[in-house]
């Protein structure tokens, strides 16, 4: 394999652009031995390791959010960070290797026009495609914490094309210190994480989407504690919702500017059907996960009305819940052992919940099971803690990396940089040494909050408030800024399944052709709309089930 057999396309990103130096291409930033690397300095450092083929050593030491590509006469190397924040895609077609940060570019170049049936079904019921797959069977994505090597050994006349894992979200030991010691260690971890974050901001405006949740509050408190001054808070939803009340109280407590973006059924209908939303979807979905819609109109309004500076950096509180234990299955910890079937059923129930695919004439359970097994190795029986670890490992590489983290692309689309500090390596290192028992229900984290983050504002994540607000205001954002419940705002757009163009070309019998879409879950609405848009935009068909 030589350069003539490699086709590389790295896009002109709106922010966090690619830097090219000699044979190295880098995007994003990283810390290596506590030294921040961006641009040419980043590329030069990667080049030093490339010459010695020390890819695992380099990637395991790097802390940050990045993508790396290197190629010479005989090989191609590509890597994403531990959470796939800047995705990379690849394909091998007619003896050539194609690699790009734009999945659609590869699909178009290679002429792929048939979507895989099971991947499309998975997309419909989860909102994303798992593993290294995309909607098109010949087109692949690099998973979180992995790298690709493709090349040709002149000495052995041997071609290779493989992916390797350099990081996995699994526990290897448990912190045995006292609870008080762990709380102090966690606070010290937060200090180091946010000091690194501030270094990357370089004085620019930090825009914090502030909800009633613990995680965005953590970002606010830590930035204030270390003395960062250029901060702005935002909130949105129906005027008067309890999340915005908490957000405003925190902004007033810290004497920071606060902006509220009002939303209504009418405005959401207009936003959802706008050409800008379709353009954003094409930019964001990458033929692998549906475009995050929640923050799209919010950032649009901030941009249109010049409510934040153009060089602002958005800092959402993504994934603190996974780290601190919100996904620990309590039903596992109450047992003496957990079977592989119970673990499988838990993943399917919690994540494969769109539409009623279980009643389909097609047996989707078997291919879904095979994909899950290939990712976390379903055991016959295992310990409760190991089962919890395997479940969280699946959540990390699938739901978080493909459904939660890609939401930052809405900031990119409107020309803003982003940071996700709760995925800093130090954060992962701390929580990966805390037992499932201590993290269940975020127990240790809540004690930390009580001791370190207590503020004179409305209680965060109040179950009573959330329940009451759900009952009396079904169009509010009741929790974490998301649209929850069976009557969410997105499902009230009066869009019916019959409005989907050529529904007969989406061959899944679990999609009822007569039922109004608002009776389905929000994920069902989005995945069906986006799958249909992808099918129409790419002029593709969905293969029959085999």
Short mmCIF file of C-alpha atoms in Angstrom, two decimals:
data_model
loop_
_atom_site.label_atom_id
_atom_site.label_comp_id
_atom_site.label_asym_id
_atom_site.label_seq_id
_atom_site.Cartn_x
_atom_site.Cartn_y
_atom_site.Cartn_z
CA UNK A 1 0.00 0.00 0.00
CA UNK A 2 1.35 3.42 -0.90
CA UNK A 3 0.04 6.96 -1.01
CA UNK A 4 -1.58 6.31 -4.37
CA UNK A 5 -3.74 3.69 -2.66
CA UNK A 6 -4.87 6.04 0.13
CA UNK A 7 -7.55 8.67 -0.36
CA UNK A 8 -7.63 11.12 2.52
CA UNK A 9 -10.19 13.91 2.92
CA UNK A 10 -10.19 16.15 6.01
CA UNK A 11 -12.87 18.82 5.88
CA UNK A 12 -12.73 22.57 6.38
CA UNK A 13 -14.30 22.52 9.82
CA UNK A 14 -15.97 25.77 11.04
CA UNK A 15 -13.96 25.67 14.30
CA UNK A 16 -11.22 23.47 15.82
CA UNK A 17 -9.72 23.18 12.36
CA UNK A 18 -7.26 20.62 11.05
CA UNK A 19 -3.55 21.45 11.09
CA UNK A 20 -1.31 19.73 8.54
CA UNK A 21 2.44 19.38 9.03
CA UNK A 22 4.52 17.06 6.87
CA UNK A 23 2.75 13.66 7.18
CA UNK A 24 0.71 14.49 10.28
CA UNK A 25 -2.80 15.93 10.52
CA UNK A 26 -4.28 16.93 13.90
CA UNK A 27 -7.56 18.43 15.03
CA UNK A 28 -8.51 19.63 18.51
CA UNK A 29 -6.06 19.82 21.38
CA UNK A 30 -4.29 17.58 23.86
CA UNK A 31 -2.18 17.75 27.00
CA UNK A 32 0.95 15.61 27.02
CA UNK A 33 2.89 15.57 30.30
CA UNK A 34 0.77 18.59 31.31
CA UNK A 35 1.93 20.59 28.28
CA UNK A 36 -0.90 21.85 26.07
CA UNK A 37 -0.56 20.99 22.40
CA UNK A 38 -2.49 22.61 19.56
CA UNK A 39 -1.86 23.31 15.91
CA UNK A 40 1.66 22.82 14.59
CA UNK A 41 3.16 22.00 18.01
CA UNK A 42 0.61 19.20 18.34
CA UNK A 43 1.41 17.85 14.87
CA UNK A 44 5.16 17.98 15.49
CA UNK A 45 4.83 16.04 18.74
CA UNK A 46 2.74 13.37 17.03
CA UNK A 47 5.39 13.16 14.31
CA UNK A 48 8.08 12.35 16.89
CA UNK A 49 6.10 9.37 18.17
CA UNK A 50 5.14 8.31 14.65
CA UNK A 51 8.76 7.87 13.69
CA UNK A 52 9.16 5.33 16.49
CA UNK A 53 5.74 3.67 15.98
CA UNK A 54 4.84 4.39 19.62
CA UNK A 55 1.13 4.87 18.99
CA UNK A 56 -0.17 3.16 22.15
CA UNK A 57 2.28 5.05 24.35
CA UNK A 58 1.30 8.38 22.80
CA UNK A 59 -2.47 7.84 22.95
CA UNK A 60 -2.49 6.51 26.50
CA UNK A 61 -0.55 9.57 27.68
CA UNK A 62 -2.61 12.18 25.82
CA UNK A 63 -5.41 13.99 27.64
CA UNK A 64 -7.80 16.04 25.54
CA UNK A 65 -10.25 16.05 22.65
CA UNK A 66 -8.70 15.33 19.31
CA UNK A 67 -8.37 13.34 16.12
CA UNK A 68 -5.03 12.35 14.58
CA UNK A 69 -4.12 11.12 11.09
CA UNK A 70 -0.64 10.10 9.90
CA UNK A 71 0.38 8.51 6.61
CA UNK A 72 3.61 7.73 4.78
CA UNK A 73 4.59 5.53 1.85
CA UNK A 74 3.57 2.31 3.56
CA UNK A 75 0.95 3.02 6.18
CA UNK A 76 -2.03 5.03 7.32
CA UNK A 77 -2.71 5.66 11.00
CA UNK A 78 -5.80 7.38 12.45
CA UNK A 79 -7.05 7.80 16.02
CA UNK A 80 -9.87 9.40 17.95
CA UNK A 81 -9.82 10.38 21.61
CA UNK A 82 -11.35 8.39 24.46
CA UNK A 83 -14.86 9.62 23.75
CA UNK A 84 -14.82 9.98 19.92
CA UNK A 85 -15.45 13.73 20.17
CA UNK A 86 -14.10 14.31 16.63
CA UNK A 87 -15.27 11.25 14.66
CA UNK A 88 -13.31 9.58 11.86
CA UNK A 89 -14.66 7.23 9.18
CA UNK A 90 -13.04 4.82 6.77
CA UNK A 91 -13.71 2.29 4.04
CA UNK A 92 -11.78 -0.08 1.81
CA UNK A 93 -13.12 -0.08 -1.72
CA UNK A 94 -11.61 -1.57 -4.90
CA UNK A 95 -8.16 -1.81 -3.36
CA UNK A 96 -8.12 1.74 -1.99
CA UNK A 97 -8.45 2.95 1.59
CA UNK A 98 -10.62 6.01 2.14
CA UNK A 99 -10.47 8.01 5.37
CA UNK A 100 -12.30 11.21 6.30
CA UNK A 101 -13.97 13.13 9.12
CA UNK A 102 -17.05 13.31 6.89
CA UNK A 103 -18.88 10.00 6.47
CA UNK A 104 -20.96 11.32 3.59
CA UNK A 105 -17.83 12.19 1.59
CA UNK A 106 -16.66 8.57 1.69
CA UNK A 107 -20.12 7.23 0.87
CA UNK A 108 -20.39 9.53 -2.14
CA UNK A 109 -16.84 8.85 -3.39
CA UNK A 110 -17.34 5.08 -3.16
CA UNK A 111 -20.89 5.12 -4.49
CA UNK A 112 -22.47 3.25 -1.57
CA UNK A 113 -26.26 3.36 -2.05
CA UNK A 114 -27.66 0.50 0.04
CA UNK A 115 -28.17 0.82 3.78
CA UNK A 116 -27.82 -2.23 5.99
CA UNK A 117 -31.18 -3.47 7.26
CA UNK A 118 -30.17 -4.33 10.84
CA UNK A 119 -28.08 -1.17 11.27
CA UNK A 120 -31.07 0.87 10.06
CA UNK A 121 -33.34 -0.95 12.51
CA UNK A 122 -30.85 -0.28 15.30
CA UNK A 123 -30.73 3.40 14.31
CA UNK A 124 -34.52 3.59 14.52
CA UNK A 125 -34.78 2.06 17.99
CA UNK A 126 -31.70 3.64 19.62
CA UNK A 127 -30.88 6.76 17.60
CA UNK A 128 -27.43 5.49 16.60
CA UNK A 129 -25.54 2.57 15.07
CA UNK A 130 -23.36 0.58 17.47
CA UNK A 131 -19.83 -0.76 17.16
CA UNK A 132 -17.70 0.21 14.19
CA UNK A 133 -20.67 0.18 11.83
CA UNK A 134 -22.60 2.96 10.13
CA UNK A 135 -25.85 2.79 8.19
CA UNK A 136 -23.88 1.64 5.12
CA UNK A 137 -22.21 -1.77 5.59
CA UNK A 138 -19.03 -0.90 3.68
CA UNK A 139 -18.50 2.34 5.64
CA UNK A 140 -17.00 2.16 9.16
CA UNK A 141 -16.41 4.49 12.07
CA UNK A 142 -13.57 4.50 14.58
CA UNK A 143 -14.89 3.63 18.01
CA UNK A 144 -14.04 5.64 21.11
CA UNK A 145 -10.55 4.88 22.42
CA UNK A 146 -9.38 3.10 19.25
CA UNK A 147 -7.04 3.67 16.34
CA UNK A 148 -6.81 2.37 12.77
CA UNK A 149 -3.70 1.02 11.07
CA UNK A 150 -3.67 0.23 7.38
CA UNK A 151 -0.55 -0.43 5.39
CA UNK A 152 1.84 -2.62 3.50
CA UNK A 153 4.96 -4.34 4.78
CA UNK A 154 7.59 -4.24 2.02
CA UNK A 155 9.71 -6.87 3.75
CA UNK A 156 6.87 -9.37 4.13
CA UNK A 157 4.79 -8.16 1.17
CA UNK A 158 1.87 -8.23 3.56
CA UNK A 159 -1.13 -5.87 3.70
CA UNK A 160 -2.83 -5.14 7.01
CA UNK A 161 -6.00 -3.29 7.87
CA UNK A 162 -7.04 -3.38 11.51
CA UNK A 163 -8.27 -1.37 14.47
CA UNK A 164 -6.73 -1.51 17.94
CA UNK A 165 -8.01 -0.38 21.30
CA UNK A 166 -5.84 1.80 23.54
CA UNK A 167 -8.46 2.68 26.19
CA UNK A 168 -11.48 0.96 27.68
CA UNK A 169 -13.93 2.24 30.26
CA UNK A 170 -13.42 -0.59 32.78
CA UNK A 171 -12.32 -0.79 36.42
CA UNK A 172 -9.10 -2.58 37.34
CA UNK A 173 -8.86 -1.64 41.04
CA UNK A 174 -10.91 0.06 43.76
CA UNK A 175 -10.00 3.10 45.86
CA UNK A 176 -10.03 1.91 49.51
CA UNK A 177 -9.60 5.33 51.15
CA UNK A 178 -12.22 6.74 53.51
CA UNK A 179 -15.25 8.57 52.20
CA UNK A 180 -13.89 11.88 53.50
CA UNK A 181 -10.59 11.29 51.72
CA UNK A 182 -12.37 10.47 48.45
CA UNK A 183 -14.37 13.69 48.65
CA UNK A 184 -11.17 15.69 49.04
CA UNK A 185 -9.54 13.72 46.21
CA UNK A 186 -12.52 14.42 43.96
CA UNK A 187 -12.33 18.13 44.68
CA UNK A 188 -8.60 18.15 43.92
CA UNK A 189 -9.38 16.33 40.67
CA UNK A 190 -11.95 18.96 39.76
CA UNK A 191 -9.41 21.71 40.45
CA UNK A 192 -6.84 20.21 38.09
CA UNK A 193 -9.46 19.49 35.41
CA UNK A 194 -10.79 23.05 35.40
CA UNK A 195 -7.38 24.65 35.59
CA UNK A 196 -6.54 22.79 32.37
CA UNK A 197 -9.85 23.88 30.89
CA UNK A 198 -9.20 27.54 31.69
CA UNK A 199 -5.79 27.30 30.03
CA UNK A 200 -7.49 26.34 26.75
CA UNK A 201 -10.04 29.17 26.97
CA UNK A 202 -7.37 31.90 26.80
CA UNK A 203 -9.72 34.48 28.30
CA UNK A 204 -12.62 33.86 25.91
CA UNK A 205 -16.25 33.89 27.01
CA UNK A 206 -17.28 30.63 28.70
CA UNK A 207 -20.96 30.00 27.89
CA UNK A 208 -22.54 27.49 30.25
CA UNK A 209 -25.92 25.92 29.38
CA UNK A 210 -27.08 25.85 32.98
CA UNK A 211 -29.90 23.53 34.00
CA UNK A 212 -31.14 22.38 37.38
CA UNK A 213 -28.74 19.45 37.25
CA UNK A 214 -25.64 18.78 39.30
CA UNK A 215 -23.22 18.61 36.38
CA UNK A 216 -23.67 22.05 34.85
CA UNK A 217 -23.68 23.44 38.40
CA UNK A 218 -20.29 21.77 38.97
CA UNK A 219 -18.89 23.60 35.94
CA UNK A 220 -20.23 26.91 37.22
CA UNK A 221 -18.90 26.49 40.76
CA UNK A 222 -15.45 25.30 39.71
CA UNK A 223 -14.92 28.11 37.20
CA UNK A 224 -15.93 30.59 39.88
CA UNK A 225 -13.71 28.92 42.48
CA UNK A 226 -10.57 29.15 40.36
CA UNK A 227 -11.35 32.76 39.48
CA UNK A 228 -12.35 32.72 35.81
CA UNK A 229 -14.25 35.95 35.14
CA UNK A 230 -15.54 35.80 31.57
CA UNK A 231 -18.62 33.62 32.15
CA UNK A 232 -22.16 33.75 30.81
CA UNK A 233 -25.06 31.45 31.70
CA UNK A 234 -27.93 30.48 29.41
CA UNK A 235 -31.19 28.63 29.87
CA UNK A 236 -34.23 27.92 27.72
CA UNK A 237 -37.68 26.36 27.56
CA UNK A 238 -41.15 27.55 28.44
CA UNK A 239 -40.95 30.78 30.45
CA UNK A 240 -41.04 30.08 34.18
CA UNK A 241 -39.89 26.45 34.05
CA UNK A 242 -38.12 25.40 37.22
CA UNK A 243 -34.80 24.69 35.50
CA UNK A 244 -34.57 28.26 34.29
CA UNK A 245 -35.45 29.49 37.77
CA UNK A 246 -32.48 27.58 39.23
CA UNK A 247 -30.26 28.77 36.40
CA UNK A 248 -31.19 32.40 37.00
CA UNK A 249 -30.67 32.09 40.75
CA UNK A 250 -27.16 30.70 40.22
CA UNK A 251 -26.31 33.49 37.78
CA UNK A 252 -27.55 36.08 40.26
CA UNK A 253 -25.63 34.39 43.09
CA UNK A 254 -22.39 34.71 41.11
CA UNK A 255 -23.39 38.09 39.60
CA UNK A 256 -22.96 36.85 36.02
CA UNK A 257 -24.94 37.66 32.85
CA UNK A 258 -27.81 35.26 32.11
CA UNK A 259 -29.86 34.87 28.94
CA UNK A 260 -33.09 32.95 28.56
CA UNK A 261 -34.32 31.66 25.18
CA UNK A 262 -38.11 31.12 25.26
CA UNK A 263 -39.60 28.16 23.41
CA UNK A 264 -43.14 27.26 22.38
CA UNK A 265 -44.94 24.68 20.28
CA UNK A 266 -45.14 27.11 17.36
CA UNK A 267 -41.49 28.14 17.48
CA UNK A 268 -40.38 24.51 17.73
CA UNK A 269 -42.46 23.57 14.69
CA UNK A 270 -40.89 26.38 12.68
CA UNK A 271 -37.36 25.53 13.83
CA UNK A 272 -37.73 21.82 13.15
CA UNK A 273 -38.99 22.37 9.60
CA UNK A 274 -36.47 25.08 8.71
CA UNK A 275 -33.81 24.61 5.98
CA UNK A 276 -31.21 25.44 8.65
CA UNK A 277 -32.27 22.43 10.70
CA UNK A 278 -31.95 20.17 7.67
CA UNK A 279 -28.53 21.59 6.88
CA UNK A 280 -27.46 21.04 10.48
CA UNK A 281 -28.76 17.46 10.41
CA UNK A 282 -26.70 16.70 7.30
CA UNK A 283 -23.63 18.17 9.02
CA UNK A 284 -24.14 16.36 12.30
CA UNK A 285 -25.61 12.90 11.76
CA UNK A 286 -22.56 11.37 10.00
CA UNK A 287 -24.62 8.37 8.80
CA UNK A 288 -24.28 6.90 12.29
CA UNK A 289 -26.37 8.83 14.85
CA UNK A 290 -29.24 11.24 14.63
CA UNK A 291 -28.57 14.94 14.98
CA UNK A 292 -29.00 16.36 18.47
CA UNK A 293 -31.94 18.76 18.25
CA UNK A 294 -32.34 20.07 21.80
CA UNK A 295 -29.84 22.95 21.71
CA UNK A 296 -30.09 23.72 17.99
CA UNK A 297 -32.62 26.61 18.14
CA UNK A 298 -31.07 27.92 21.37
CA UNK A 299 -27.63 28.43 19.84
CA UNK A 300 -29.26 29.72 16.66
CA UNK A 301 -31.04 32.48 18.59
CA UNK A 302 -27.88 33.36 20.52
CA UNK A 303 -26.00 33.66 17.22
CA UNK A 304 -28.69 35.55 15.33
CA UNK A 305 -29.18 38.10 18.09
CA UNK A 306 -25.44 38.47 18.90
CA UNK A 307 -26.03 37.49 22.51
CA UNK A 308 -22.61 35.85 22.85
CA UNK A 309 -19.26 36.86 21.33
CA UNK A 310 -18.22 35.05 18.16
CA UNK A 311 -15.19 33.47 19.86
CA UNK A 312 -17.22 32.10 22.79
CA UNK A 313 -16.66 28.54 24.00
CA UNK A 314 -19.67 26.47 25.07
CA UNK A 315 -19.18 24.18 28.07
CA UNK A 316 -22.06 21.72 28.65
CA UNK A 317 -22.11 19.29 31.58
CA UNK A 318 -22.13 16.15 29.45
CA UNK A 319 -21.67 12.72 31.01
CA UNK A 320 -21.06 13.53 34.65
CA UNK A 321 -23.91 11.17 35.41
CA UNK A 322 -22.23 8.16 33.83
CA UNK A 323 -18.99 8.83 35.68
CA UNK A 324 -20.57 9.20 39.10
CA UNK A 325 -23.04 6.34 38.86
CA UNK A 326 -26.38 7.34 37.34
CA UNK A 327 -26.24 4.28 35.04
CA UNK A 328 -25.32 1.71 37.71
CA UNK A 329 -28.15 -0.89 37.55
CA UNK A 330 -29.45 -1.29 41.11
CA UNK A 331 -31.12 -4.56 40.09
CA UNK A 332 -27.65 -6.05 39.50
CA UNK A 333 -26.20 -5.10 42.89
CA UNK A 334 -29.03 -6.76 44.81
CA UNK A 335 -28.15 -10.20 43.36
CA UNK A 336 -25.47 -12.74 44.15
CA UNK A 337 -24.68 -13.10 40.43
CA UNK A 338 -25.90 -11.70 37.11
CA UNK A 339 -26.53 -13.77 33.99
CA UNK A 340 -25.60 -12.70 30.50
CA UNK A 341 -29.28 -12.75 29.55
CA UNK A 342 -30.16 -10.34 32.36
CA UNK A 343 -27.38 -8.00 31.25
CA UNK A 344 -28.55 -8.24 27.64
CA UNK A 345 -32.17 -7.59 28.58
CA UNK A 346 -31.17 -4.55 30.64
CA UNK A 347 -29.29 -3.02 27.69
CA UNK A 348 -32.18 -3.72 25.34
CA UNK A 349 -34.81 -2.35 27.72
CA UNK A 350 -32.92 0.83 28.58
CA UNK A 351 -31.43 1.65 25.19
CA UNK A 352 -33.27 -0.21 22.40
CA UNK A 353 -36.55 1.37 23.39
CA UNK A 354 -37.77 3.14 20.27
CA UNK A 355 -40.80 1.66 18.52
CA UNK A 356 -42.19 -1.77 19.40
CA UNK A 357 -39.66 -3.87 17.49
CA UNK A 358 -40.15 -6.88 19.80
CA UNK A 359 -43.49 -7.59 18.11
CA UNK A 360 -42.05 -7.45 14.61
CA UNK A 361 -42.35 -10.45 12.32
CA UNK A 362 -38.56 -10.18 11.98
CA UNK A 363 -36.32 -11.50 14.77
CA UNK A 364 -34.24 -8.39 15.50
CA UNK A 365 -33.26 -9.62 18.93
CA UNK A 366 -30.65 -12.00 17.56
CA UNK A 367 -28.62 -9.48 15.50
CA UNK A 368 -28.91 -6.92 18.32
CA UNK A 369 -27.65 -9.55 20.76
CA UNK A 370 -24.72 -10.44 18.52
CA UNK A 371 -23.64 -6.80 18.26
CA UNK A 372 -23.84 -6.27 22.03
CA UNK A 373 -21.94 -9.51 22.66
CA UNK A 374 -19.17 -8.45 20.27
CA UNK A 375 -18.71 -5.22 22.23
CA UNK A 376 -18.80 -6.35 25.88
CA UNK A 377 -18.56 -10.16 25.73
CA UNK A 378 -21.80 -11.28 27.40
CA UNK A 379 -20.90 -13.82 30.12
CA UNK A 380 -22.85 -16.91 31.19
CA UNK A 381 -22.82 -15.55 34.75
CA UNK A 382 -20.72 -12.93 36.48
CA UNK A 383 -20.53 -10.87 39.66
CA UNK A 384 -22.86 -7.88 40.17
CA UNK A 385 -19.95 -5.43 40.02
CA UNK A 386 -18.57 -6.95 36.83
CA UNK A 387 -22.02 -6.85 35.22
CA UNK A 388 -22.36 -3.18 36.17
CA UNK A 389 -18.91 -2.50 34.69
CA UNK A 390 -19.79 -4.22 31.42
CA UNK A 391 -23.04 -2.27 31.19
CA UNK A 392 -21.31 1.06 31.80
CA UNK A 393 -18.64 0.07 29.27
CA UNK A 394 -21.39 -0.35 26.66
CA UNK A 395 -22.97 2.97 27.68
CA UNK A 396 -19.58 4.72 27.37
CA UNK A 397 -18.68 3.53 23.88
CA UNK A 398 -22.19 3.61 22.45
CA UNK A 399 -24.72 5.91 24.10
CA UNK A 400 -22.26 8.52 25.37
CA UNK A 401 -19.85 8.51 22.42
CA UNK A 402 -22.54 8.44 19.72
CA UNK A 403 -25.66 9.97 21.28
CA UNK A 404 -24.56 12.44 23.98
CA UNK A 405 -21.11 13.75 23.03
CA UNK A 406 -22.03 14.42 19.34
CA UNK A 407 -24.45 17.07 20.60
CA UNK A 408 -21.44 19.45 20.70
CA UNK A 409 -21.69 19.55 16.91
CA UNK A 410 -24.55 22.01 17.30
CA UNK A 411 -22.02 24.52 18.66
CA UNK A 412 -19.62 23.76 15.80
CA UNK A 413 -22.40 24.25 13.26
CA UNK A 414 -23.00 27.80 14.46
CA UNK A 415 -19.27 28.55 14.61
CA UNK A 416 -18.46 28.10 18.30
CA UNK A 417 -15.86 25.96 20.00
CA UNK A 418 -16.82 23.59 22.81
CA UNK A 419 -15.29 21.88 25.81
CA UNK A 420 -16.50 18.80 27.71
CA UNK A 421 -14.42 18.86 30.91
CA UNK A 422 -16.30 16.05 32.61
CA UNK A 423 -14.61 13.68 30.12
CA UNK A 424 -11.11 14.78 31.14
CA UNK A 425 -8.76 11.83 31.72
CA UNK A 426 -8.38 12.72 35.41
CA UNK A 427 -12.16 12.56 35.88
CA UNK A 428 -12.26 9.10 34.33
CA UNK A 429 -9.27 7.96 36.40
CA UNK A 430 -10.95 9.00 39.64
CA UNK A 431 -14.34 7.45 38.99
CA UNK A 432 -12.94 4.27 37.46
CA UNK A 433 -11.54 3.45 40.90
CA UNK A 434 -14.81 3.97 42.80
CA UNK A 435 -16.95 0.88 43.41
CA UNK A 436 -20.42 0.42 41.92
CA UNK A 437 -21.89 0.37 45.44
CA UNK A 438 -20.54 3.85 46.18
CA UNK A 439 -21.66 5.19 42.82
CA UNK A 440 -25.15 3.67 42.80
CA UNK A 441 -27.64 6.52 42.68
CA UNK A 442 -24.63 8.88 42.54
CA UNK A 443 -24.29 8.42 46.30
CA UNK A 444 -20.68 9.58 46.73
CA UNK A 445 -21.16 12.46 44.30
CA UNK A 446 -24.22 13.72 46.16
CA UNK A 447 -22.24 13.74 49.39
CA UNK A 448 -19.51 15.66 47.61
CA UNK A 449 -22.06 18.19 46.38
CA UNK A 450 -23.48 18.63 49.86
CA UNK A 451 -20.04 19.38 51.22
CA UNK A 452 -18.42 21.30 48.35
CA UNK A 453 -21.06 22.66 45.96
CA UNK A 454 -23.93 23.72 48.19
CA UNK A 455 -25.50 26.96 46.95
CA UNK A 456 -28.38 29.09 48.33
CA UNK A 457 -30.67 28.23 45.40
CA UNK A 458 -33.53 25.86 44.63
CA UNK A 459 -32.55 22.22 45.18
CA UNK A 460 -31.08 20.70 42.01
CA UNK A 461 -32.94 17.80 40.35
CA UNK A 462 -35.78 17.94 42.88
CA UNK A 463 -37.99 14.89 42.20
CA UNK A 464 -41.07 16.62 43.62
CA UNK A 465 -40.57 19.70 41.48
CA UNK A 466 -39.95 17.61 38.37
CA UNK A 467 -43.05 15.49 38.96
CA UNK A 468 -45.30 18.50 39.53
CA UNK A 469 -43.92 20.35 36.53
CA UNK A 470 -44.49 17.30 34.34
CA UNK A 471 -48.09 17.11 35.43
CA UNK A 472 -49.04 20.76 35.00
CA UNK A 473 -46.78 21.81 32.14
CA UNK A 474 -46.19 19.06 29.60
CA UNK A 475 -44.34 21.41 27.25
CA UNK A 476 -41.59 22.38 29.70
CA UNK A 477 -38.14 20.83 29.89
CA UNK A 478 -38.70 18.96 33.15
CA UNK A 479 -35.25 17.49 33.70
CA UNK A 480 -31.74 18.21 32.44
CA UNK A 481 -33.17 20.33 29.63
CA UNK A 482 -34.43 17.24 27.77
CA UNK A 483 -37.93 16.55 26.50
CA UNK A 484 -39.18 13.73 28.72
CA UNK A 485 -42.42 11.84 29.17
CA UNK A 486 -45.00 10.60 26.70
CA UNK A 487 -46.19 14.07 25.73
CA UNK A 488 -42.97 15.94 25.10
CA UNK A 489 -42.76 19.10 23.08
CA UNK A 490 -41.16 17.49 20.04
CA UNK A 491 -43.96 14.95 19.82
CA UNK A 492 -46.50 17.76 19.83
CA UNK A 493 -45.38 19.00 16.42
CA UNK A 494 -48.44 17.41 14.80
CA UNK A 495 -46.19 15.41 12.48
CA UNK A 496 -47.76 12.13 11.46
CA UNK A 497 -46.07 9.03 10.13
CA UNK A 498 -47.94 9.62 6.90
CA UNK A 499 -45.95 12.83 6.41
CA UNK A 500 -42.75 10.84 5.97
CA UNK A 501 -41.89 10.76 2.28
CA UNK A 502 -42.17 7.32 0.69
CA UNK A 503 -42.66 5.48 3.95
CA UNK A 504 -42.94 2.25 1.98
CA UNK A 505 -39.19 2.58 1.32
CA UNK A 506 -38.50 2.25 5.06
CA UNK A 507 -39.26 -1.51 5.32
CA UNK A 508 -39.90 -2.05 9.02
CA UNK A 509 -43.19 -3.56 10.10
CA UNK A 510 -42.81 -2.21 13.65
CA UNK A 511 -43.50 1.32 12.30
CA UNK A 512 -47.29 1.73 12.19
CA UNK A 513 -48.46 3.58 9.09
CA UNK A 514 -51.59 4.93 10.71
CA UNK A 515 -50.62 6.11 14.17
CA UNK A 516 -49.89 9.82 14.84
CA UNK A 517 -46.23 10.26 15.59
CA UNK A 518 -46.91 12.04 18.88
CA UNK A 519 -47.89 8.71 20.41
CA UNK A 520 -44.31 7.53 19.95
CA UNK A 521 -41.20 8.44 21.92
CA UNK A 522 -39.11 11.47 21.02
CA UNK A 523 -36.26 9.21 19.92
CA UNK A 524 -38.65 7.42 17.57
CA UNK A 525 -39.73 10.71 16.00
CA UNK A 526 -36.18 11.91 15.44
CA UNK A 527 -34.73 8.63 14.22
CA UNK A 528 -37.53 8.09 11.68
CA UNK A 529 -37.35 11.65 10.37
CA UNK A 530 -33.56 11.56 10.08
CA UNK A 531 -33.43 8.10 8.53
CA UNK A 532 -35.91 9.21 5.90
CA UNK A 533 -33.91 12.37 5.23
CA UNK A 534 -30.70 10.34 4.88
CA UNK A 535 -32.40 7.90 2.52
CA UNK A 536 -33.74 10.77 0.38
CA UNK A 537 -30.53 12.82 0.46
CA UNK A 538 -28.31 9.89 -0.53
CA UNK A 539 -30.84 8.39 -2.93
CA UNK A 540 -30.36 5.07 -1.13
CA UNK A 541 -32.45 2.03 -0.40
CA UNK A 542 -32.56 -0.13 2.72
CA UNK A 543 -31.62 -3.74 2.12
CA UNK A 544 -34.13 -6.45 3.10
CA UNK A 545 -33.55 -8.48 6.24
CA UNK A 546 -31.37 -11.55 5.73
#
